[in-house]
C-alpha cells in the first residue's frame, strides 16, 4: 500500500505542477499581449537604441518583473481548483489503463486508493497556507500595481482623504508610500464631541514606527490648539508648539486597506492579528473572516476533493469526458461559491460560524459520497 500511495501521490503532484505552470504562463502571456503597448513603452526606455533583439529582451525583463510576483497570487487563489484537475487527470489515466480493476482484484478497496489523493490535496493546501503567511505579504506592494505602474518597484503613492481613527481624529495627506511607510505633509485634525476642531497637527513628512498600533514620527511637526469660549462661542487660536509624534492605529497597512480592498487578502495571519488588536474604525469582523478563512479554505478543499473523487475512482464504466464536465462544474461551484460565502457577512452569525458554514453544509455530502463508493 505504501508503494501504491507514493505512486499515486507522485503522479498527482507532477500533474499539479504541470497544470499550475500552464495556468500561470497562459495568464501571464495573455496579460502581456493585451497590454503590450504598456510593456513596450517601458522596454523602449530600458533598451534605448539597442535594436530589435534588445527591445525583445527588455520586454521579457519587464514582463518577468511585473508578472513574476503574481505566481504567489495565482497559487493562493487557484491551488484548490488546479489540485482537483490534477486528481482528475491522474485518476482518469489510471481508470483508462484499468489499474483500478487490477487493484480491486488484489483486494484493495477504492476508499484506500482515494486516500493518497486527499494527502496530496492536504499538502498543497498547507503550502498555500505558508504562501499566504510568508510570501504574499512580502510581494503585496508589487501585486497592487496596475499596468500604469509597470517597471516600478511597488505600487505608486496615493493620496489619503479624510480618514478617521478610533478616537475620531481625521488624517489627511496628499501622498502615502505604502512600501516605505512614509507620508507627505500629513494633517491630523483633533475634534471635540461636537465635531469642532480643537487641535491641528501638521508636518512636512512622517514615517511609521511600531506595529499595528504605533505612531507617526513627525518631521517639523507643529500643533495649533483652538480654544472655544462656551459663553461667547468665540475661538482663540493658540501659538504653534512643536510635536514629535502622533499615536494612532492608522498604520500604512490600514490606510492601504482603505485604498485597496484586495490588499487584505494578501496579508498574513500575524498581520491580521496585530490589526485586530487595534481595528478602530476598520471592519474588524471582516478581518476575522479573512483570518478564519485561511483554515476554512483547507477544509473546503478537502471536502471538494472527497465529493468529486468518486467520479473517477470507481469500478463502473464511465465516459471520462462526461465525468470531467461534472467534476469541473461541481469543483468550481464548491470552491468559488464557498469562498464567496465564507467572506460574506451573514446577519446573526459570528465570523467563525459564517466562515465555516460552507464546510458544515458540505460535510454530510462528503460523508455520503464516501459511504456510497462502490468497491
XYZ file of C-alpha atoms in Angstrom:
375
model
C 0.000 0.000 0.000
C 2.922 2.368 0.693
C 4.291 1.859 -2.804
C 0.843 2.475 -4.263
C 0.333 5.612 -2.191
C 3.689 7.075 -3.219
C 2.991 6.166 -6.837
C -0.354 7.994 -6.852
C 0.966 10.961 -4.876
C 3.945 11.319 -7.201
C 1.778 11.278 -10.315
C -0.757 13.732 -8.904
C 1.979 16.094 -7.695
C 3.612 16.019 -11.111
C 0.287 16.728 -12.810
C -0.377 19.580 -10.365
C 2.974 21.207 -11.169
C 2.347 20.877 -14.910
C -1.198 22.272 -14.707
C -0.188 25.110 -12.397
C 2.692 26.093 -14.678
C 0.420 26.080 -17.726
C -2.276 28.139 -15.964
C 0.249 30.684 -14.760
C 2.141 31.032 -18.046
C -1.068 31.237 -20.061
C -2.418 34.021 -17.863
C 0.893 35.913 -17.900
C 1.309 35.670 -21.690
C -2.285 36.775 -22.339
C -1.843 39.748 -19.980
C 1.415 40.779 -21.677
C -0.116 40.502 -25.165
C -3.216 42.512 -24.223
C -1.099 45.260 -22.608
C 1.857 45.004 -24.969
C 1.889 48.764 -25.601
C 2.493 49.463 -21.902
C 5.256 46.846 -21.685
C 6.855 48.062 -24.916
C 6.856 51.654 -23.689
C 8.898 50.784 -20.605
C 11.068 48.348 -22.577
C 11.983 51.075 -25.086
C 13.182 53.294 -22.231
C 15.357 50.464 -20.913
C 16.799 49.256 -24.237
C 17.266 52.686 -25.807
C 18.660 52.276 -29.336
C 19.837 48.709 -28.791
C 17.923 47.297 -31.733
C 15.149 44.733 -32.139
C 16.631 41.929 -30.044
C 17.499 44.314 -27.236
C 13.899 45.546 -27.292
C 12.553 41.962 -27.134
C 14.857 41.102 -24.220
C 13.768 44.288 -22.426
C 10.095 43.344 -22.889
C 10.827 39.910 -21.408
C 12.671 41.509 -18.498
C 9.844 43.961 -17.800
C 7.274 41.188 -18.192
C 9.051 38.962 -15.671
C 9.339 41.882 -13.253
C 5.610 42.589 -13.480
C 4.190 39.067 -13.790
C 6.697 37.246 -11.571
C 5.176 38.172 -8.188
C 1.754 37.057 -9.464
C 2.985 33.470 -9.208
C 2.239 33.521 -5.476
C -1.141 35.173 -6.027
C -2.189 32.588 -8.621
C -1.189 29.789 -6.260
C -3.164 31.339 -3.404
C -6.344 31.723 -5.470
C -6.295 28.646 -7.732
C -4.414 25.894 -5.889
C -7.635 24.076 -4.928
C -9.085 24.072 -8.453
C -5.790 23.008 -10.024
C -5.384 20.228 -7.430
C -8.800 18.832 -8.376
C -7.764 18.984 -12.033
C -4.549 17.122 -11.211
C -6.567 14.444 -9.396
C -8.884 14.117 -12.379
C -6.006 13.669 -14.842
C -4.247 11.153 -12.580
C -7.346 9.084 -11.804
C -8.577 9.214 -15.414
C -5.274 7.778 -16.662
C -5.439 5.015 -14.057
C -9.069 4.303 -14.945
C -8.308 4.196 -18.668
C -5.440 1.755 -18.166
C -7.625 -0.484 -15.929
C -5.328 -0.013 -12.927
C -8.286 0.242 -10.569
C -9.524 -3.154 -11.787
C -6.160 -4.710 -11.001
C -6.017 -3.085 -7.573
C -9.512 -4.262 -6.656
C -8.617 -7.745 -7.890
C -5.687 -7.638 -5.450
C -8.155 -6.992 -2.636
C -7.661 -3.219 -2.224
C -10.667 -1.009 -1.519
C -11.268 2.035 -3.692
C -11.594 4.070 -0.494
C -7.974 3.266 0.359
C -6.949 4.117 -3.194
C -8.592 7.542 -2.781
C -6.558 8.395 0.334
C -3.335 9.422 -1.495
C -5.309 11.997 -3.485
C -6.528 13.518 -0.206
C -2.966 13.521 1.200
C -1.728 15.496 -1.796
C -4.610 17.956 -1.514
C -3.794 18.428 2.168
C -0.132 19.068 1.356
C -0.999 21.541 -1.401
C -3.346 23.372 0.981
C -0.661 23.575 3.689
C 1.815 25.010 1.164
C -0.868 27.568 0.266
C -1.149 28.477 3.958
C 2.624 29.034 4.156
C 2.494 31.032 0.927
C -0.265 33.213 2.427
C 1.689 33.781 5.624
C 5.227 34.244 4.275
C 5.373 35.134 0.588
C 2.200 37.091 -0.223
C 2.769 39.817 2.405
C 6.277 40.369 1.004
C 5.129 40.827 -2.585
C 1.827 42.562 -1.754
C 3.038 46.071 -2.799
C 4.065 44.589 -6.166
C 0.706 42.876 -6.643
C -1.155 46.149 -6.114
C 0.482 47.640 -9.205
C -1.648 48.182 -12.272
C -0.319 48.395 -15.813
C 0.389 52.071 -15.355
C 2.968 51.100 -12.722
C 4.895 48.693 -14.966
C 8.624 48.997 -14.300
C 8.151 50.415 -10.800
C 9.349 48.610 -7.687
C 5.969 48.928 -5.966
C 2.542 50.456 -6.288
C 2.671 54.198 -6.671
C 1.999 56.620 -3.844
C -1.612 57.626 -3.316
C -3.441 60.403 -1.532
C -5.172 59.844 1.795
C -8.590 61.520 2.051
C -10.131 62.423 5.409
C -9.782 59.154 7.353
C -10.945 58.903 10.988
C -9.185 56.820 13.612
C -10.800 55.169 16.643
C -10.692 58.495 18.534
C -12.407 60.412 15.747
C -9.221 62.224 14.698
C -9.103 62.893 10.942
C -5.950 62.209 8.929
C -5.363 63.892 5.582
C -2.344 63.635 3.292
C -1.576 64.258 -0.404
C 0.782 61.261 -0.652
C 1.446 57.950 1.132
C 4.084 55.462 0.009
C 2.847 52.028 1.192
C 6.259 50.406 0.659
C 8.367 52.790 2.737
C 5.554 53.758 5.105
C 6.291 57.461 4.552
C 3.534 60.029 4.366
C 3.927 63.542 2.924
C 2.522 66.673 4.524
C 0.166 64.882 6.926
C -2.515 66.804 8.780
C -4.243 65.484 11.913
C -7.468 67.218 12.928
C -8.447 66.566 16.552
C -12.147 67.210 17.230
C -14.298 67.575 20.307
C -17.596 65.809 20.969
C -19.427 68.451 18.907
C -17.224 67.846 15.867
C -15.335 71.118 16.214
C -11.607 71.129 15.506
C -9.726 71.823 18.730
C -6.246 70.924 17.509
C -4.441 70.780 14.186
C -1.161 68.901 13.831
C 0.841 69.348 10.635
C 4.254 68.175 9.431
C 6.328 68.188 6.267
C 6.506 64.364 6.356
C 6.126 61.439 8.740
C 7.315 57.831 8.987
C 5.560 54.970 10.750
C 7.138 53.447 13.833
C 5.794 50.353 15.584
C 3.455 47.543 14.624
C -0.271 47.801 14.060
C -0.576 50.237 16.989
C 2.252 52.721 16.741
C 2.929 56.322 15.965
C 3.784 58.612 13.132
C 7.177 60.226 13.738
C 6.716 63.772 12.505
C 9.282 65.816 10.614
C 8.950 69.518 11.558
C 5.697 68.744 13.347
C 3.691 71.703 14.645
C 0.437 71.696 16.610
C -2.021 74.577 16.838
C -4.669 74.447 19.574
C -8.058 76.105 19.266
C -9.809 77.114 22.495
C -13.552 77.818 22.397
C -15.292 80.148 24.808
C -18.517 78.302 25.648
C -20.340 81.517 26.588
C -19.487 83.605 23.542
C -18.727 80.650 21.179
C -15.623 82.525 20.040
C -12.476 80.609 19.143
C -8.972 81.570 20.197
C -6.057 80.212 18.180
C -3.032 79.471 20.336
C 0.590 79.801 19.211
C 2.015 76.699 17.473
C 4.023 74.225 19.528
C 6.457 71.549 18.392
C 5.195 67.952 18.206
C 7.496 64.950 17.719
C 4.947 62.194 17.023
C 1.281 61.256 16.922
C -0.046 57.923 18.216
C -2.821 56.251 16.235
C -3.889 52.905 14.765
C -3.930 54.376 11.230
C -0.842 52.470 10.119
C 0.267 52.211 6.469
C -1.454 48.788 6.388
C -4.800 50.249 7.493
C -4.537 53.188 5.098
C -3.625 50.857 2.217
C -6.649 48.684 3.062
C -8.880 51.748 2.867
C -7.439 52.414 -0.602
C -7.146 48.835 -1.955
C -9.724 46.410 -0.586
C -7.949 43.425 -2.212
C -4.870 44.131 -0.070
C -6.474 42.339 2.885
C -6.321 39.017 1.027
C -2.532 39.384 0.772
C -1.859 39.849 4.483
C -0.612 37.090 6.746
C -2.287 35.922 9.931
C 0.333 37.677 12.070
C -0.505 41.000 10.454
C -4.240 40.335 10.773
C -3.779 39.551 14.480
C -1.963 42.838 15.033
C -4.642 44.766 13.166
C -7.448 43.076 15.097
C -5.995 44.403 18.348
C -6.453 47.982 17.133
C -9.072 47.695 14.393
C -10.513 51.080 15.329
C -12.843 52.317 12.594
C -11.873 49.491 10.248
C -14.168 46.489 9.739
C -12.986 44.103 12.488
C -15.473 41.306 11.566
C -14.074 41.325 8.030
C -10.551 40.919 9.408
C -11.744 37.959 11.493
C -13.425 36.359 8.487
C -10.206 36.563 6.499
C -8.262 35.104 9.438
C -10.589 32.116 9.848
C -10.808 31.680 6.071
C -7.146 30.590 5.994
C -8.185 27.339 7.731
C -11.708 27.071 6.361
C -10.220 27.002 2.854
C -8.213 23.885 3.739
C -11.363 22.124 4.975
C -13.279 23.244 1.879
C -10.537 21.924 -0.415
C -10.580 18.540 1.304
C -14.378 18.253 1.147
C -14.428 19.271 -2.517
C -11.888 16.547 -3.250
C -13.913 13.952 -1.311
C -17.071 14.863 -3.237
C -15.546 14.669 -6.739
C -13.192 11.695 -6.255
C -15.974 9.072 -6.808
C -16.486 10.477 -10.313
C -13.150 8.951 -11.340
C -12.200 6.453 -8.635
C -14.923 3.985 -9.490
C -15.358 0.402 -10.625
C -18.159 1.273 -13.057
C -17.525 2.008 -16.740
C -17.848 5.759 -17.243
C -17.456 8.296 -20.043
C -14.426 10.335 -18.976
C -15.442 13.492 -20.841
C -18.817 13.481 -19.073
C -17.169 12.869 -15.705
C -14.710 15.690 -16.373
C -17.553 18.140 -17.052
C -19.312 17.067 -13.852
C -16.075 17.357 -11.880
C -15.378 20.840 -13.241
C -18.878 22.096 -12.526
C -19.036 20.655 -9.024
C -15.474 21.626 -8.096
C -15.736 25.210 -9.325
C -19.123 25.679 -7.658
C -17.867 24.373 -4.316
C -14.543 26.232 -4.241
C -15.502 29.591 -5.713
C -19.021 29.625 -4.289
C -17.742 28.515 -0.888
C -15.088 31.235 -0.887
C -17.677 33.916 -1.639
C -19.938 32.683 1.155
C -17.004 32.468 3.596
C -16.113 36.134 3.170
C -19.693 37.436 3.146
C -21.109 38.912 6.359
C -24.151 36.877 7.440
C -26.519 38.662 9.778
C -26.843 36.969 13.147
C -23.836 34.660 12.715
C -20.431 35.255 14.313
C -17.453 35.341 11.960
C -16.187 31.858 12.813
C -19.596 30.272 12.100
C -20.209 32.121 8.823
C -16.724 31.265 7.541
C -17.079 27.534 8.258
C -20.732 27.423 7.142
C -19.954 26.084 3.619
C -17.833 23.313 5.152
C -20.602 22.420 7.605
C -23.112 22.190 4.746
C -20.787 20.077 2.589
C -19.688 17.718 5.386
C -22.722 15.367 5.207
C -22.495 15.363 1.410
C -18.849 14.326 1.609
C -19.627 11.592 4.138
C -22.434 10.314 1.895
C -20.073 10.193 -1.073
C -17.501 8.202 0.888
C -20.030 5.705 2.229
C -21.583 5.117 -1.181
C -18.364 4.449 -3.069
C -18.914 1.135 -4.878
C -15.851 -1.026 -4.319
